[in-house]
Amino acid sequence: MSPTAAERNRPRWRSEDPVLGWAGALCLAALAFFLRRWHLGTPHAFSFDETYYAKDAWSLLNHGYVRGYVEDADKTILNGNLTGLFQDGPSMIVHPEVGKWLIAAGIKVFGMDPTGWRTASAVVGALMVLLMCRFARRVTGSTLLGLVAGLLLSLDGLQLVLSRLALLDIFLAFFTLCGVHCVVADRQWLRDRLAGGATRTWWRPWLVLGGVSFGLACGTKWSGVYALALFGLLAWVWSAGARRAFGERRPLLRSVVLDGVPAFVALVGVALATYVASWTGWLVHADAYEDAFSDTQYTSYGGGKPWPTASEPDADGLGEVTQSLRSLWSYHQDVYTFHSHFLNDSTHVYASKPSTWLVMGRPVGVDAQTDIQPGSQGCEAPSGSSCIRQVLLLGNPVIWWGGCLAAVASLLLWVGARDWRHGVVVAGIASTWLPWFAYDDRPIFFFYAITTLPFLVLSITLVMGHLIGTSDVPTPRRTFGVVVAGSYTVLALISFAWFWPIWTDALLTKAEWDHRIWFQRWI
């Protein structure tokens, strides 16, 4: 039977077999989880900033808020002793709490050890691969390209290592990608509604989910607000374009009133509510923070007013909830002052400029044993040499360098061909990478670019789609595109296998390690 006109015009993203797409994505996510869970407890140490987030997570889990801890707490914890480590007063944390609550969930299940505090990262890292498959499929309309995008993300070293560490950035990247996915889904949902004759679209379910996702992103690290702002603006631009495409009169004005206002409430309003709700543990224990930080060095530096304290009379008739919210606002002012002023003069050996991030100019070493002698730990290095174990926050060069080239193509195709799909790439890179140039006078690190990685992968995937073409009829061009795309994917897989040892604390001889450290800046 011949397809109807409606069936022929149905968007490909809705007509392809959902079972095949979901089955493939779930298999890739399962493989990614296996690789990220493999020997997750090694190294048996607090690696890099795990020393802050793991202890903060344990404190949240057991006290409801983050407490200070005694000296040498790390060694005591690694020896299996958790008594007498935490002080009575709260600690002045400088990042929100969503990521730390997720780390706490892993600790709750597996205990306060490296496996426990890294489990949440492994789970979210695998879920990010699943999300990448579905996101790329939605943008490209191709199940195959969606699976290729998920595979490429799973083969990246930066994503792998951050999925095996108790740091916050993998959670930020996941929630940001989820928010962007929801905004793209809303674009397609809105166009379907307009095509069906609807003119008023007050209820935008995908934007509500996007607001929750972006709220959780900001509740992990504040830098999530840039993607929220840019993709919120993009959602309105897409709405105006959709109304123009369907021939509505005064589409810009109608999109402001009918789309802009409800979209702002659904996206920004819900994100703000989600963000505040993520501080519930803090709000419940606001009195402890008020007593400890009512007049901090940061408030004094910034010239701000002292915190409102629980002991002050409620002169304005404000309730306890309002009082806690006022204290939370004062706390945010202090944290902003800390990030704005107190980090400017500090340095770090692994700090790097954002201009070098996309080409991996300066990776971050999170753990290393650099002088393992022959015969120790299974080292089989020749006499006079030694072995090395290392965990290096380094991306897959094939993916990052290929992504840079693809991103240039995306910029040209967005500007020249006005292809909205490449606009997603450009907006994603712009909102997750460019804002860091305003903060390059302080120690910032390459691994912050994990939020940019999905958009580089999407760009690569879109370029592959252009090379292969949309027709199923064999042609020289299609054959060429398939060969190029397939060869690139195989090369990424080979590179993944090559760098695996320096991502996973594997034992290497000094000569084997040297073969993988291609540049002096990678040391």
Tab-separated table of C-alpha atoms in Angstrom, residues 141 210 387:
chain	number	residue	atom	x	y	z
A	141	GLY	CA	16.538	12.253	12.203
A	210	GLY	CA	14.178	21.696	30.192
A	387	CYS	CA	57.066	2.005	35.446
